[in-house]
CSV table of C-alpha atoms in Angstrom, one decimal:
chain,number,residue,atom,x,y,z
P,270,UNK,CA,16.3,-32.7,230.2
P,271,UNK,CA,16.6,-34.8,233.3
P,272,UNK,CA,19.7,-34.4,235.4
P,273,UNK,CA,20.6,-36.2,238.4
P,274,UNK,CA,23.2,-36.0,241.1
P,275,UNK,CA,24.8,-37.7,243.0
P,276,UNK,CA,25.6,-37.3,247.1
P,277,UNK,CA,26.8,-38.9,249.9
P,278,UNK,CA,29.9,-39.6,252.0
P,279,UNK,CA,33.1,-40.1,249.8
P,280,UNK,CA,34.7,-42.6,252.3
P,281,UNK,CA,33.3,-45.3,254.5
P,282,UNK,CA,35.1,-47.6,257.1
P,283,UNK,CA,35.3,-51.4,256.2
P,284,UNK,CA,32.3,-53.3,257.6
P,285,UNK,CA,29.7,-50.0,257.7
P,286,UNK,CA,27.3,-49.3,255.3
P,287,UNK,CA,27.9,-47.3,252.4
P,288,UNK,CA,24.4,-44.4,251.8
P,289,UNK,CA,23.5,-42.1,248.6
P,290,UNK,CA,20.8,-40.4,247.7
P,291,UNK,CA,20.4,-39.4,244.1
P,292,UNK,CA,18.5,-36.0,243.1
P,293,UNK,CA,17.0,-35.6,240.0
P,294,UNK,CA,15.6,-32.8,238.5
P,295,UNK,CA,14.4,-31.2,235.3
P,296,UNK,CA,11.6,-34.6,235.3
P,297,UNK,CA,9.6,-36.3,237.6
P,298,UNK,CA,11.2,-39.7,239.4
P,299,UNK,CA,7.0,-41.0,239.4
P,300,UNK,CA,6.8,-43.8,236.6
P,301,UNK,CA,10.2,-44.7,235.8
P,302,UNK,CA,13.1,-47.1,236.4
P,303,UNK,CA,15.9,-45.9,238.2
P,304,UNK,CA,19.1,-47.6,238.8
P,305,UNK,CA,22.8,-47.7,240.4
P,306,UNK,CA,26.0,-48.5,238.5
P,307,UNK,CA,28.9,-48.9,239.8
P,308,UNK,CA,33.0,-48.7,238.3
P,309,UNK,CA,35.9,-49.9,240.8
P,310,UNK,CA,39.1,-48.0,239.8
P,311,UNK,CA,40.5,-48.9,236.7
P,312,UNK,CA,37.7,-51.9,236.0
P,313,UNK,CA,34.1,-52.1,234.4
P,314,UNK,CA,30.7,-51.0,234.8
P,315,UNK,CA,28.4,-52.8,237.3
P,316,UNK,CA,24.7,-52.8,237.2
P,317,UNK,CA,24.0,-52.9,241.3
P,318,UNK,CA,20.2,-52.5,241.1
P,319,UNK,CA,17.0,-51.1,240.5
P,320,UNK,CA,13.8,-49.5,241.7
P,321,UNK,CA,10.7,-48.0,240.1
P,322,UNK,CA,8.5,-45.3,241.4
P,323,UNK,CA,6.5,-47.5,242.6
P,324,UNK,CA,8.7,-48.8,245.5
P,325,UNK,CA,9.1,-52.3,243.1
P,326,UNK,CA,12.8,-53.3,243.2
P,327,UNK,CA,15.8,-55.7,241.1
P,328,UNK,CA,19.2,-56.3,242.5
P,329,UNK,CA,22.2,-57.7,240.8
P,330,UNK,CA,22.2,-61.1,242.2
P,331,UNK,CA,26.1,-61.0,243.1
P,332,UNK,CA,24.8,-58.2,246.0
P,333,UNK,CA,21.9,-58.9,246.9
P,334,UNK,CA,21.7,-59.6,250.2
P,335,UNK,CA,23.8,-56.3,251.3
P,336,UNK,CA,22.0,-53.7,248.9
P,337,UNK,CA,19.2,-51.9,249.3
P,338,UNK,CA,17.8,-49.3,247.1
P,339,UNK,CA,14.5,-46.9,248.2
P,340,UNK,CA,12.4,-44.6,246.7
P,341,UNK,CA,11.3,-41.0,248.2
P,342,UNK,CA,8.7,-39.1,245.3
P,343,UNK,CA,7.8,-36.3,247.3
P,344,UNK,CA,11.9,-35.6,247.2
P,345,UNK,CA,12.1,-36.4,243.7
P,346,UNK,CA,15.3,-39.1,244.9
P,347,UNK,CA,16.3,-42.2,245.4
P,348,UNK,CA,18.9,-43.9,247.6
P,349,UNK,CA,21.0,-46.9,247.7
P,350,UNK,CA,22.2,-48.6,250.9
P,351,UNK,CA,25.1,-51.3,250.6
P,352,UNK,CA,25.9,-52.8,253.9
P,353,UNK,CA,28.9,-54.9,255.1
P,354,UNK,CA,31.2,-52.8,252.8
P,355,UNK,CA,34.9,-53.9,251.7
P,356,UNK,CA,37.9,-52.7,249.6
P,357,UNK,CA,36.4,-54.3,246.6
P,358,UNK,CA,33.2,-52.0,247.5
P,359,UNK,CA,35.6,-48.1,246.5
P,360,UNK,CA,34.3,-47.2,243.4
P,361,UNK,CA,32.5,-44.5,241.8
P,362,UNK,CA,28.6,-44.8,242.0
P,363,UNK,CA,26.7,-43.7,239.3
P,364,UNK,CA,22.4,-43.2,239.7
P,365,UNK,CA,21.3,-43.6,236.4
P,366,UNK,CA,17.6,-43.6,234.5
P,367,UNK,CA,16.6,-46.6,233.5
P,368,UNK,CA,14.9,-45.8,229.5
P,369,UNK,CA,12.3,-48.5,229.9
P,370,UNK,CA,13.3,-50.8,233.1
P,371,UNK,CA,14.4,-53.5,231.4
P,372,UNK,CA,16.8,-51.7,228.6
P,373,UNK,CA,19.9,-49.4,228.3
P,374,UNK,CA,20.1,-46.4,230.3
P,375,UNK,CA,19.4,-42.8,228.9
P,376,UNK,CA,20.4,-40.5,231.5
P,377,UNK,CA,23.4,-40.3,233.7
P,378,UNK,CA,24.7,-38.4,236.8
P,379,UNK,CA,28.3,-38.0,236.7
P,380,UNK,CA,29.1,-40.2,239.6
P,381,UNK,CA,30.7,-40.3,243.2
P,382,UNK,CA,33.7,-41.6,244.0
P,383,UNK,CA,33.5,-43.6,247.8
P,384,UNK,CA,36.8,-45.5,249.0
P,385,UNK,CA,36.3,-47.9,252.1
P,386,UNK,CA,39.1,-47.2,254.3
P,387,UNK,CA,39.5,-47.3,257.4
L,298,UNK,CA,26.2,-64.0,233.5
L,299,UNK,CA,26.4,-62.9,229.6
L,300,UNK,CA,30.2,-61.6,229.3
L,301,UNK,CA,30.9,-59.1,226.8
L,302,UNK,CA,34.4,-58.8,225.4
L,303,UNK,CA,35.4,-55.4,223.8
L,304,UNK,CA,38.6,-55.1,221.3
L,305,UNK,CA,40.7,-53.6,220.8
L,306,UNK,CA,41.5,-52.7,224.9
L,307,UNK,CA,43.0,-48.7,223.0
L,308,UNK,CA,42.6,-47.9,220.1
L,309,UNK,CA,44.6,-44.8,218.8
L,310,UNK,CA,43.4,-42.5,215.7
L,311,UNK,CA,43.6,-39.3,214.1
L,312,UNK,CA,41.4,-36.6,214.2
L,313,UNK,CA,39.1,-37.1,210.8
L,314,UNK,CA,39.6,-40.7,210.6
L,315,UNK,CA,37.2,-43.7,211.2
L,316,UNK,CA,37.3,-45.9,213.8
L,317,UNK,CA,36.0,-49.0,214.7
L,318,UNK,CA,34.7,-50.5,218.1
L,319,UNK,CA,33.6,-53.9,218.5
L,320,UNK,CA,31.9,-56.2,221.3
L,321,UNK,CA,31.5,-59.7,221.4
L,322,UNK,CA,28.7,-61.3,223.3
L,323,UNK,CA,29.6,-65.0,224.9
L,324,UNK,CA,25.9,-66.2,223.6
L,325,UNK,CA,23.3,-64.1,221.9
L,326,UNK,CA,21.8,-61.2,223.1
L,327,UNK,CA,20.0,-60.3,219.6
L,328,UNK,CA,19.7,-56.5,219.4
L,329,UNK,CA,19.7,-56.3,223.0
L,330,UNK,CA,22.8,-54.1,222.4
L,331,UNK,CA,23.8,-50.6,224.0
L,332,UNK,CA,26.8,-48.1,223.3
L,333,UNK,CA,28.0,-45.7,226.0
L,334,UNK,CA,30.7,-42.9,225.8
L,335,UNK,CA,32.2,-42.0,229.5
L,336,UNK,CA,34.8,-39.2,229.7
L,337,UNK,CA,36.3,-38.2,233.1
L,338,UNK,CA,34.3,-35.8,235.4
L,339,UNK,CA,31.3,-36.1,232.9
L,340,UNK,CA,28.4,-37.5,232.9
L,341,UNK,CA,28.3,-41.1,230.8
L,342,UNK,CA,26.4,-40.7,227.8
L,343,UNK,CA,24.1,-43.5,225.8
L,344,UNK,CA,24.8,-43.3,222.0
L,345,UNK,CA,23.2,-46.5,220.8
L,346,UNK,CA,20.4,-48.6,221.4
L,347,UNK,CA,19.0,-51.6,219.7
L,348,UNK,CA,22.4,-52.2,218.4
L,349,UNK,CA,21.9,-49.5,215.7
L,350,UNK,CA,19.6,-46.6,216.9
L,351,UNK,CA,21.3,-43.6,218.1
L,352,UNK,CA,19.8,-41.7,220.9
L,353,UNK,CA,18.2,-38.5,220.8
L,354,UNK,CA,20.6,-35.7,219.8
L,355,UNK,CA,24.0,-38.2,219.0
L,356,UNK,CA,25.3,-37.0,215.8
L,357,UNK,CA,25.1,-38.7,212.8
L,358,UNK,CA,28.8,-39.8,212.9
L,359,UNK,CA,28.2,-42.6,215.0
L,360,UNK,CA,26.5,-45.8,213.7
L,361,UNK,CA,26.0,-49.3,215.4
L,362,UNK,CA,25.5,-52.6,213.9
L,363,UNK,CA,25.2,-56.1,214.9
L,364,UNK,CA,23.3,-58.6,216.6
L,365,UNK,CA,23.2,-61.8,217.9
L,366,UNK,CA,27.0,-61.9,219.3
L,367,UNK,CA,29.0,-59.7,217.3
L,368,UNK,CA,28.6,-55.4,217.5
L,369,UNK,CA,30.3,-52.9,216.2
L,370,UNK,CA,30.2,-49.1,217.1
L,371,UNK,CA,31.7,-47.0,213.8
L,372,UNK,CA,32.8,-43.3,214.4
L,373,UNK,CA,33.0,-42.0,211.0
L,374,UNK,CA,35.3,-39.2,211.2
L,375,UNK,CA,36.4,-38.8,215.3
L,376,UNK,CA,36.2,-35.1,216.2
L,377,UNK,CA,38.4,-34.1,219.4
L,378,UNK,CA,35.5,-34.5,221.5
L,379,UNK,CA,35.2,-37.9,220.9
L,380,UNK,CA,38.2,-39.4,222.3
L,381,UNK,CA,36.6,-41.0,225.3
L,382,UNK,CA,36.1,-44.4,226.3
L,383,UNK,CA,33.4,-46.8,225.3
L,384,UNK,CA,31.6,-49.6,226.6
L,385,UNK,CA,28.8,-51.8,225.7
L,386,UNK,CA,25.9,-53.3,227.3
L,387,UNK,CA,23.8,-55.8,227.0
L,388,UNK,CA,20.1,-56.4,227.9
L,389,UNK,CA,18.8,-59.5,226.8
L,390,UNK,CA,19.4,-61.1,229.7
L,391,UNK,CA,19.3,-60.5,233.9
L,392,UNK,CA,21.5,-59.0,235.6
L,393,UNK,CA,22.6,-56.2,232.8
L,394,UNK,CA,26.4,-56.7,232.1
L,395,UNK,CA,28.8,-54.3,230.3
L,396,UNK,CA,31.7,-54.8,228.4
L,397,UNK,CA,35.1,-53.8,229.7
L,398,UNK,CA,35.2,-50.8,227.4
L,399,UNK,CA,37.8,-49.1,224.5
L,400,UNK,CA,39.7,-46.1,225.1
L,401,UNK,CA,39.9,-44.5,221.9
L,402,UNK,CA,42.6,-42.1,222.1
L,403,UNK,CA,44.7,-39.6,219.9
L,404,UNK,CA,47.6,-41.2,217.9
């Protein structure tokens, strides 16, 4: 069963750029989706982005232009990078599998809360 | 962006009784559909895809149904592990959007 978790700082100062890396284990990361998905405190689910194993990537259109989201196989992760961060940016971050890329999402990490404070 | 809309916002039940999700889709999705259940400090689980297949290992309690813009996720008889809360997704259409979830809760 594939597992993944989730680390990184839990608070970054407005304006810096927010980093996590996602581990996953008990599968390989080669020849799948794999996304970020994010909930602000007491609001919905947000799909931020996606990569394949490939190093091909999809980003929510409303970030865009501050995320970023790479791909290490020999580590078996992958990271997101959001830059220019805000208050609206505290949340918890969720790495996820994608099942087919395109589809629902069929396994989870149990997130990481980061608050933007200064 | 394809807004879902999930009612009721709480829902309270007792243990051994039904309950009954639903999400609304502002234009079709078809069966484009996906149920999640999310408890705190857990990892988020999928229940349902295609609007009406459960995942591998959900238990039989839980059903979906649906399509085009109107879903519904059943729990037949809620055991006290399921009081959670629940969201849907869709994915017929870029980016991904999820509902704004039920909390199903103990009455």
């Amino acid at each position: 069963q594939v597992q993944l978790q989730e680390s990184g700082p839990g608070m970054v100062k407005p304006s810096e750029t927010l980093s996590l890396t996602c581990s996953v284990s008990g599968g390989s990361i080669n020849n799948y989706y794999w996304s970020w998905i994010r909930q602000p405190p007491g609001k919905g689910l947000e799909w931020i982005g996606y990569i394949h194993s490939s190093g091909s990537t999809k980003y929510n259109s409303s970030l865009k232009s501050r995320v970023r989201i790479s791909v290490d196989t020999s580590k078996n992760q992958f990271s997101l990078r959001l830059s220019s961060v805000t208050d609206a940016d505290t949340a918890v971050y969720y790495c996820v599998k994608d099942r087919l890329g395109d589809a629902d999402f069929d396994f989870w990490g149990r997130g990481a809360l980061v608050t933007v404070s200064s | 962006e394809i807004l879902m809309t999930q009612s009721p916002a709480i829902l309270s039940v007792s243990p051994g009784e039904r309950a009954t999700l639903s999400c609304r889709a502002s234009q079709s999705v078809s069966s484009n559909l996906a149920w999640y259940q999310l408890k705190p400090g857990q990892a988020p689980r999928l229940l349902i895809y295609g609007a009406d297949t459960r995942a591998t290992g959900i238990p039989a309690r839980f059903s979906g149904s649906g399509s085009g813009t109107e879903f519904t996720l059943t729990i037949s008889s809620l055991q006290s592990e399921d009081f959670a809360v629940y969201y849907c997704q869709q994915y017929n259409y870029w980016p991904r959007t999820f509902g704004q979830g039920t909390k199903v809760e103990i009455k």
